[in-house]
Short mmCIF file of C-alpha atoms in Angstrom, two decimals:
data_model
loop_
_atom_site.label_atom_id
_atom_site.label_comp_id
_atom_site.label_asym_id
_atom_site.label_seq_id
_atom_site.Cartn_x
_atom_site.Cartn_y
_atom_site.Cartn_z
CA UNK A 1 33.78 -65.22 58.53
CA UNK A 2 33.78 -67.81 61.30
CA UNK A 3 34.10 -70.81 58.98
CA UNK A 4 37.59 -72.27 58.56
CA UNK A 5 37.08 -72.51 54.79
CA UNK A 6 36.23 -68.83 54.44
CA UNK A 7 39.05 -67.81 56.74
CA UNK A 8 41.54 -69.77 54.57
CA UNK A 9 40.27 -68.10 51.41
CA UNK A 10 40.54 -64.58 52.81
CA UNK A 11 43.84 -65.04 54.62
CA UNK A 12 46.04 -62.07 53.78
CA UNK A 13 43.18 -59.99 52.40
CA UNK A 14 43.17 -56.49 53.81
CA UNK A 15 39.84 -54.84 52.97
CA UNK A 16 39.51 -51.08 53.25
CA UNK A 17 36.01 -51.35 54.73
CA UNK A 18 34.05 -54.02 56.60
CA UNK A 19 30.28 -53.62 56.19
CA UNK A 20 27.91 -55.36 58.58
CA UNK A 21 24.28 -55.36 57.53
CA UNK A 22 21.53 -56.08 60.07
CA UNK A 23 24.06 -54.99 62.70
CA UNK A 24 21.43 -55.06 65.47
CA UNK A 25 21.94 -58.85 65.40
CA UNK A 26 25.34 -58.28 67.01
CA UNK A 27 23.44 -57.18 70.11
CA UNK A 28 19.85 -58.33 69.92
CA UNK A 29 20.30 -61.88 68.70
CA UNK A 30 24.01 -62.41 68.45
CA UNK A 31 24.49 -63.84 71.89
CA UNK A 32 22.01 -66.68 71.41
CA UNK A 33 20.36 -66.73 68.00
CA UNK A 34 23.24 -65.84 65.67
CA UNK A 35 26.52 -66.31 67.53
CA UNK A 36 28.47 -65.69 64.31
CA UNK A 37 27.55 -62.00 64.63
CA UNK A 38 29.41 -61.82 67.94
CA UNK A 39 32.51 -63.28 66.24
CA UNK A 40 32.65 -60.32 63.84
CA UNK A 41 34.81 -58.36 66.27
CA UNK A 42 37.53 -61.02 66.07
CA UNK A 43 37.09 -61.38 62.30
CA UNK A 44 37.67 -57.63 61.92
CA UNK A 45 40.91 -57.97 63.88
CA UNK A 46 42.01 -60.84 61.62
CA UNK A 47 41.33 -58.63 58.59
CA UNK A 48 43.61 -55.90 59.89
CA UNK A 49 40.89 -53.90 61.67
CA UNK A 50 39.48 -51.96 58.70
CA UNK A 51 36.90 -49.24 59.34
CA UNK A 52 33.51 -50.80 60.10
CA UNK A 53 30.21 -49.61 58.68
CA UNK A 54 27.43 -51.18 60.78
CA UNK A 55 23.96 -50.77 59.26
CA UNK A 56 20.56 -51.40 60.81
CA UNK A 57 17.07 -50.04 60.43
CA UNK A 58 15.77 -51.29 63.74
CA UNK A 59 18.24 -50.63 66.55
CA UNK A 60 17.13 -48.69 69.59
CA UNK A 61 19.75 -46.31 71.01
CA UNK A 62 20.61 -48.94 73.65
CA UNK A 63 21.06 -51.65 71.01
CA UNK A 64 23.16 -49.28 68.86
CA UNK A 65 25.41 -48.59 71.86
CA UNK A 66 25.75 -52.33 72.52
CA UNK A 67 26.64 -52.95 68.86
CA UNK A 68 29.54 -50.53 69.23
CA UNK A 69 30.71 -52.30 72.38
CA UNK A 70 30.37 -55.77 70.85
CA UNK A 71 32.28 -54.73 67.72
CA UNK A 72 34.97 -52.95 69.72
CA UNK A 73 34.31 -49.55 68.20
CA UNK A 74 35.31 -47.02 70.87
CA UNK A 75 34.64 -43.79 68.99
CA UNK A 76 32.44 -43.35 65.99
CA UNK A 77 29.96 -41.20 64.18
CA UNK A 78 26.41 -42.43 64.38
CA UNK A 79 23.82 -41.42 61.82
CA UNK A 80 20.18 -41.85 62.76
CA UNK A 81 17.25 -41.09 60.55
CA UNK A 82 13.55 -41.30 61.19
CA UNK A 83 11.76 -44.36 59.92
CA UNK A 84 8.87 -42.15 58.85
CA UNK A 85 7.88 -42.76 55.25
CA UNK A 86 4.90 -40.93 53.77
CA UNK A 87 3.83 -44.03 51.85
CA UNK A 88 3.65 -46.26 54.96
CA UNK A 89 0.77 -46.54 57.40
CA UNK A 90 1.12 -47.81 60.98
CA UNK A 91 -1.97 -48.65 62.96
CA UNK A 92 -2.78 -50.37 66.25
CA UNK A 93 -6.13 -51.97 66.95
CA UNK A 94 -7.12 -53.43 70.29
CA UNK A 95 -9.45 -56.42 70.57
CA UNK A 96 -11.44 -57.94 73.40
CA UNK A 97 -10.80 -61.56 72.38
CA UNK A 98 -8.62 -63.75 70.17
CA UNK A 99 -11.69 -64.63 68.08
CA UNK A 100 -12.38 -60.94 67.47
CA UNK A 101 -8.72 -60.42 66.53
CA UNK A 102 -8.85 -63.32 64.04
CA UNK A 103 -12.03 -61.94 62.42
CA UNK A 104 -10.41 -58.53 62.03
CA UNK A 105 -7.25 -60.02 60.51
CA UNK A 106 -9.36 -62.01 58.06
CA UNK A 107 -11.31 -58.91 56.99
CA UNK A 108 -8.14 -56.84 56.59
CA UNK A 109 -6.40 -59.49 54.50
CA UNK A 110 -9.37 -59.69 52.14
CA UNK A 111 -9.13 -55.90 51.56
CA UNK A 112 -5.37 -55.49 51.37
CA UNK A 113 -3.30 -56.05 48.26
CA UNK A 114 -1.04 -59.09 48.40
CA UNK A 115 1.54 -60.45 48.92
CA UNK A 116 1.92 -59.66 52.59
CA UNK A 117 3.50 -60.90 55.78
CA UNK A 118 1.86 -61.31 59.17
CA UNK A 119 4.23 -61.78 62.08
CA UNK A 120 2.95 -63.67 65.10
CA UNK A 121 4.51 -63.85 68.55
CA UNK A 122 4.28 -67.64 68.84
CA UNK A 123 4.39 -70.78 66.72
CA UNK A 124 0.93 -71.66 68.01
CA UNK A 125 -0.51 -68.35 66.78
CA UNK A 126 1.06 -68.93 63.34
CA UNK A 127 -0.52 -72.39 63.17
CA UNK A 128 -3.92 -71.24 64.49
CA UNK A 129 -4.09 -68.32 62.09
CA UNK A 130 -2.93 -70.55 59.23
CA UNK A 131 -5.84 -72.95 59.83
CA UNK A 132 -8.39 -70.13 60.25
CA UNK A 133 -7.34 -68.22 57.12
CA UNK A 134 -7.16 -71.36 54.97
CA UNK A 135 -10.71 -72.19 56.07
CA UNK A 136 -11.65 -68.71 54.90
CA UNK A 137 -10.18 -69.37 51.45
CA UNK A 138 -7.20 -67.02 51.84
CA UNK A 139 -3.98 -68.27 50.19
CA UNK A 140 -1.54 -68.49 53.09
CA UNK A 141 1.82 -70.02 53.86
CA UNK A 142 3.56 -70.39 57.19
CA UNK A 143 7.10 -70.22 58.49
CA UNK A 144 8.42 -70.95 61.97
CA UNK A 145 11.25 -72.72 63.75
CA UNK A 146 9.32 -75.92 64.48
CA UNK A 147 8.94 -76.68 60.79
CA UNK A 148 11.59 -78.83 59.14
CA UNK A 149 14.28 -77.12 57.10
CA UNK A 150 12.70 -78.49 53.91
CA UNK A 151 9.25 -77.21 54.92
CA UNK A 152 10.65 -73.73 55.66
CA UNK A 153 12.58 -73.63 52.38
CA UNK A 154 9.52 -74.73 50.40
CA UNK A 155 7.31 -72.14 52.07
CA UNK A 156 9.82 -69.32 51.62
CA UNK A 157 10.49 -70.38 48.02
CA UNK A 158 6.78 -70.27 47.15
CA UNK A 159 6.37 -66.88 48.81
CA UNK A 160 9.38 -65.37 47.03
CA UNK A 161 8.22 -66.28 43.51
CA UNK A 162 7.34 -63.13 41.56
CA UNK A 163 3.66 -62.48 41.05
CA UNK A 164 2.44 -64.77 43.83
CA UNK A 165 -0.36 -63.14 45.84
CA UNK A 166 0.17 -65.09 49.05
CA UNK A 167 0.17 -64.18 52.73
CA UNK A 168 3.09 -65.44 54.81
CA UNK A 169 2.30 -66.13 58.47
CA UNK A 170 5.52 -66.27 60.44
CA UNK A 171 7.39 -65.89 63.66
CA UNK A 172 10.43 -63.64 63.62
CA UNK A 173 12.39 -66.65 62.32
CA UNK A 174 11.24 -65.39 58.89
CA UNK A 175 12.63 -62.24 57.46
CA UNK A 176 16.42 -62.20 57.65
CA UNK A 177 17.55 -61.95 54.06
CA UNK A 178 14.07 -61.76 52.58
CA UNK A 179 14.01 -59.18 49.80
CA UNK A 180 10.70 -59.28 47.94
CA UNK A 181 9.99 -55.94 46.29
CA UNK A 182 6.24 -56.44 45.83
CA UNK A 183 5.28 -57.03 49.49
CA UNK A 184 2.26 -54.80 50.12
CA UNK A 185 1.78 -55.16 53.87
CA UNK A 186 3.52 -56.40 57.01
#
C-alpha cells in the first residue's frame, strides 16, 4: 500500500474492510524493521477509512494497545483468546554450558518428527548450530539476515517443499509468511 504503483491501481477503491494480518508488526517491528506497517494508518485514510480488522497471535496487551494507537483506532472491541492448544507442548530446559545445550538439541532433533524450525537469538548461534548438526548427520538448513537474498530464497524454498524432512535453523528473520502445514516442532 505504500508503493506508488499499488496506490495508482487502487485509487478510487473504497473497501468495506481493511484487514491487517501480523498486526503486531505495526508496533513491534514497524518502526525499524517493516516501516510499511507504520504507513498503514495513512493508507487506511486514503482508502476512505474503512473499518480495520487487525489480527495477531503474538501481541502482548501493551503491543495491542500500541497497534491501536499506531493505526489511529480510538475505540474498538478487542478479542483475546488463550494460545493454549491441547496438541502443543511447551517446555523449558536449563543448561550449564553451550556444549551441553548443543548436545541436548542434537538428541531432541534425532527423536522429534521433522520438518521443524529452531529459532536462535543470533546469527552466530545459527551458524554454530548448523555446523554442529551437519557434523552429526542431521539434515539442516539455515536462514538469517547476513545471508544473501539468493541464499535465503534457496534455503526457504528447499524447506517449503512438501515431504522434506529438514530442520531450519533461523533467526527471527525467518517466519513472516511461512505457511508449511507439516511442521512438527518449533
